[in-house]
mmCIF file of C-alpha atoms in Angstrom:
data_model
loop_
_atom_site.group_PDB
_atom_site.id
_atom_site.type_symbol
_atom_site.label_atom_id
_atom_site.label_comp_id
_atom_site.label_asym_id
_atom_site.label_seq_id
_atom_site.Cartn_x
_atom_site.Cartn_y
_atom_site.Cartn_z
ATOM 1 C CA MET Y 1 -96.283 -20.846 -100.589
ATOM 2 C CA ASN Y 2 -97.943 -22.606 -97.705
ATOM 3 C CA GLN Y 3 -97.261 -26.303 -98.208
ATOM 4 C CA SER Y 4 -100.507 -27.309 -96.507
ATOM 5 C CA SER Y 5 -102.475 -25.589 -99.282
ATOM 6 C CA CYS Y 6 -100.547 -27.216 -102.092
ATOM 7 C CA LEU Y 7 -102.725 -30.202 -103.077
ATOM 8 C CA VAL Y 8 -102.686 -30.137 -106.871
ATOM 9 C CA GLY Y 9 -104.342 -32.228 -109.536
ATOM 10 C CA LEU Y 10 -102.954 -33.680 -112.719
ATOM 11 C CA SER Y 11 -104.343 -33.824 -116.221
ATOM 12 C CA VAL Y 12 -102.530 -36.109 -118.632
ATOM 13 C CA VAL Y 13 -103.418 -37.532 -122.015
ATOM 14 C CA GLY Y 14 -101.857 -40.705 -123.342
ATOM 15 C CA LEU Y 15 -100.918 -42.292 -120.029
ATOM 16 C CA GLY Y 16 -104.211 -44.005 -119.317
ATOM 17 C CA LEU Y 17 -105.364 -41.302 -116.936
ATOM 18 C CA LEU Y 18 -108.754 -39.681 -117.150
ATOM 19 C CA PRO Y 19 -108.297 -36.083 -118.329
ATOM 20 C CA LEU Y 20 -109.246 -33.274 -115.998
ATOM 21 C CA PRO Y 21 -109.383 -30.292 -118.384
ATOM 22 C CA SER Y 22 -110.821 -27.971 -115.746
ATOM 23 C CA LEU Y 23 -107.403 -27.826 -114.100
ATOM 24 C CA GLY Y 24 -106.054 -25.808 -117.016
ATOM 25 C CA MET Y 25 -102.867 -27.840 -117.317
ATOM 26 C CA PRO Y 26 -101.407 -28.287 -120.804
ATOM 27 C CA VAL Y 27 -102.109 -31.684 -122.299
ATOM 28 C CA ALA Y 28 -100.836 -31.273 -125.847
ATOM 29 C CA GLY Y 29 -97.620 -30.286 -127.521
ATOM 30 C CA GLY Y 30 -95.242 -32.692 -125.828
ATOM 31 C CA ASN Y 31 -93.199 -32.455 -122.695
ATOM 32 C CA HIS Y 32 -90.190 -30.174 -122.579
ATOM 33 C CA HIS Y 33 -88.429 -32.658 -120.298
ATOM 34 C CA GLU Y 34 -88.423 -35.177 -123.134
ATOM 35 C CA MET Y 35 -86.756 -32.614 -125.426
ATOM 36 C CA HIS Y 36 -83.653 -32.052 -123.318
ATOM 37 C CA SER Y 37 -81.983 -33.413 -120.240
ATOM 38 C CA HIS Y 38 -80.870 -31.722 -117.070
ATOM 39 C CA GLY Y 39 -77.623 -32.084 -115.191
ATOM 40 C CA ILE Y 40 -77.021 -33.615 -111.808
ATOM 41 C CA ILE Y 41 -76.156 -32.200 -108.425
ATOM 42 C CA GLU Y 42 -74.229 -34.615 -106.209
ATOM 43 C CA VAL Y 43 -74.574 -34.773 -102.423
ATOM 44 C CA ARG Y 44 -71.026 -34.205 -101.188
ATOM 45 C CA ALA Y 45 -69.331 -35.444 -98.030
ATOM 46 C CA GLY Y 46 -70.560 -33.472 -95.052
ATOM 47 C CA GLN Y 47 -73.890 -32.538 -96.653
ATOM 48 C CA LEU Y 48 -77.149 -33.950 -95.329
ATOM 49 C CA ALA Y 49 -78.443 -36.390 -97.927
ATOM 50 C CA PRO Y 50 -82.125 -35.977 -98.769
ATOM 51 C CA THR Y 51 -84.373 -39.036 -98.657
ATOM 52 C CA ILE Y 52 -87.737 -39.692 -100.251
ATOM 53 C CA ALA Y 53 -90.574 -42.180 -99.747
ATOM 54 C CA LEU Y 54 -93.969 -42.324 -101.450
ATOM 55 C CA GLU Y 55 -97.391 -43.250 -100.163
ATOM 56 C CA VAL Y 56 -100.345 -43.620 -102.547
ATOM 57 C CA THR Y 57 -103.855 -44.044 -101.155
ATOM 58 C CA PRO Y 58 -107.198 -44.213 -102.954
ATOM 59 C CA ASP Y 59 -109.105 -40.946 -102.849
ATOM 60 C CA GLN Y 60 -112.586 -41.201 -101.323
ATOM 61 C CA LYS Y 61 -114.230 -39.938 -104.518
ATOM 62 C CA ARG Y 62 -111.903 -41.031 -107.343
ATOM 63 C CA GLY Y 63 -108.245 -41.194 -108.234
ATOM 64 C CA TYR Y 64 -105.431 -41.354 -105.711
ATOM 65 C CA ASN Y 65 -103.650 -39.154 -103.216
ATOM 66 C CA LEU Y 66 -99.872 -39.138 -103.446
ATOM 67 C CA ARG Y 67 -97.906 -38.167 -100.344
ATOM 68 C CA ILE Y 68 -94.204 -37.471 -100.818
ATOM 69 C CA LYS Y 69 -92.294 -37.925 -97.576
ATOM 70 C CA THR Y 70 -88.836 -36.369 -97.494
ATOM 71 C CA THR Y 71 -86.092 -35.743 -94.992
ATOM 72 C CA ASN Y 72 -83.361 -33.144 -95.398
ATOM 73 C CA PHE Y 73 -85.321 -31.628 -98.292
ATOM 74 C CA GLN Y 74 -87.687 -28.676 -98.586
ATOM 75 C CA PHE Y 75 -89.978 -27.938 -101.521
ATOM 76 C CA THR Y 76 -89.226 -24.384 -102.708
ATOM 77 C CA PRO Y 77 -91.633 -23.439 -105.518
ATOM 78 C CA GLY Y 78 -90.742 -19.763 -105.219
ATOM 79 C CA ALA Y 79 -87.109 -20.495 -106.081
ATOM 80 C CA ILE Y 80 -87.644 -22.357 -109.358
ATOM 81 C CA ASN Y 81 -84.934 -21.739 -111.980
ATOM 82 C CA THR Y 82 -82.467 -20.399 -109.402
ATOM 83 C CA PRO Y 83 -79.160 -22.038 -108.438
ATOM 84 C CA SER Y 84 -79.599 -25.489 -106.894
ATOM 85 C CA ASN Y 85 -78.506 -27.102 -103.693
ATOM 86 C CA VAL Y 86 -79.199 -30.673 -102.616
ATOM 87 C CA ASN Y 87 -81.675 -29.815 -99.861
ATOM 88 C CA THR Y 88 -84.204 -27.628 -101.700
ATOM 89 C CA GLY Y 89 -86.113 -27.807 -104.963
ATOM 90 C CA HIS Y 90 -89.036 -29.752 -106.375
ATOM 91 C CA GLY Y 91 -89.945 -33.206 -107.627
ATOM 92 C CA HIS Y 92 -90.447 -34.668 -111.074
ATOM 93 C CA LEU Y 93 -93.432 -37.028 -111.268
ATOM 94 C CA TYR Y 94 -93.232 -40.018 -113.605
ATOM 95 C CA ILE Y 95 -96.101 -42.375 -114.382
ATOM 96 C CA ASN Y 96 -95.161 -45.612 -116.119
ATOM 97 C CA GLY Y 97 -91.772 -44.214 -117.073
ATOM 98 C CA LYS Y 98 -92.982 -40.916 -118.547
ATOM 99 C CA MET Y 99 -92.286 -37.610 -116.846
ATOM 100 C CA VAL Y 100 -95.682 -35.922 -116.547
ATOM 101 C CA THR Y 101 -95.203 -32.870 -114.332
ATOM 102 C CA ARG Y 102 -93.236 -31.082 -111.665
ATOM 103 C CA VAL Y 103 -94.319 -31.405 -108.043
ATOM 104 C CA TYR Y 104 -93.860 -28.414 -105.737
ATOM 105 C CA CYS Y 105 -95.297 -29.791 -102.505
ATOM 106 C CA PRO Y 106 -95.580 -33.070 -100.601
ATOM 107 C CA ASP Y 107 -99.275 -33.740 -101.381
ATOM 108 C CA PHE Y 108 -100.528 -34.341 -104.900
ATOM 109 C CA PHE Y 109 -103.778 -35.649 -106.436
ATOM 110 C CA LEU Y 110 -103.553 -38.296 -109.155
ATOM 111 C CA PRO Y 111 -106.588 -38.874 -111.377
ATOM 112 C CA PRO Y 112 -107.812 -42.433 -111.929
ATOM 113 C CA LEU Y 113 -105.079 -44.669 -113.323
ATOM 114 C CA ALA Y 114 -105.374 -47.209 -116.128
ATOM 115 C CA PRO Y 115 -106.311 -50.765 -115.151
ATOM 116 C CA GLY Y 116 -103.283 -52.946 -114.436
ATOM 117 C CA ARG Y 117 -99.838 -52.141 -113.079
ATOM 118 C CA ASN Y 118 -98.971 -48.441 -112.745
ATOM 119 C CA GLU Y 119 -95.522 -47.344 -111.635
ATOM 120 C CA ILE Y 120 -95.451 -43.978 -109.850
ATOM 121 C CA LYS Y 121 -92.004 -42.426 -109.422
ATOM 122 C CA VAL Y 122 -90.873 -39.097 -107.984
ATOM 123 C CA SER Y 123 -87.309 -37.822 -108.242
ATOM 124 C CA LEU Y 124 -85.950 -34.924 -106.208
ATOM 125 C CA ASN Y 125 -84.535 -32.114 -108.299
ATOM 126 C CA GLY Y 126 -82.809 -28.865 -107.490
ATOM 127 C CA ASN Y 127 -84.301 -25.470 -108.253
ATOM 128 C CA ASN Y 128 -82.649 -25.429 -111.692
ATOM 129 C CA HIS Y 129 -84.016 -28.958 -112.399
ATOM 130 C CA ASP Y 130 -80.730 -30.808 -111.835
ATOM 131 C CA GLN Y 131 -81.318 -34.377 -110.607
ATOM 132 C CA ILE Y 132 -80.154 -34.769 -107.003
ATOM 133 C CA VAL Y 133 -77.782 -37.740 -106.735
ATOM 134 C CA TYR Y 134 -76.425 -39.473 -103.619
ATOM 135 C CA GLN Y 135 -73.645 -42.060 -103.820
ATOM 136 C CA GLY Y 136 -74.058 -42.239 -107.587
ATOM 137 C CA LYS Y 137 -77.825 -42.922 -107.505
ATOM 138 C CA PRO Y 138 -80.699 -40.510 -108.142
ATOM 139 C CA VAL Y 139 -82.650 -39.544 -105.038
ATOM 140 C CA ALA Y 140 -86.012 -40.982 -106.093
ATOM 141 C CA ALA Y 141 -88.732 -43.337 -104.919
ATOM 142 C CA THR Y 142 -91.122 -45.602 -106.783
ATOM 143 C CA VAL Y 143 -94.385 -47.236 -105.792
ATOM 144 C CA VAL Y 144 -96.571 -49.583 -107.838
ATOM 145 C CA VAL Y 145 -100.340 -49.138 -107.889
ATOM 146 C CA GLU Y 146 -102.328 -52.137 -109.116
ATOM 147 C CA VAL Y 147 -105.691 -51.074 -110.530
ATOM 148 C CA PRO Y 148 -108.302 -53.813 -111.005
ATOM 149 C CA GLY Y 149 -109.424 -54.435 -114.605
ATOM 150 C CA LYS Y 150 -112.829 -53.486 -115.936
#
């Protein structure tokens, strides 16, 4: 998959986001990530540790654009559910502490957020969904988006 053509939208109910049903993403029936947990994959000595940083900017029309900046990590959507290594995989997107979707590329569209403080977090995960961990800490980044009240 060409990463430059990977801008994706999100439709979520119950997190204070405006639903975007035209995207065809499931919005009912729970989240399988809340039903079970995944393992971890530890960056070992001699391996290049991945890093992650997030940038959220207002979209010109509505919502926000999320840019996931990584080093020593490549998004590999075609390898999902295959054995993991610490330098390839996907992200898990959390909004206000709830895992809402997987992220397979560095650019992602977020619909309008609820007024107030919104915590956006992305963790890096291996192809089999194991959390990538470096020096005992998950490889993840968090940014807070303050949305003015009504």
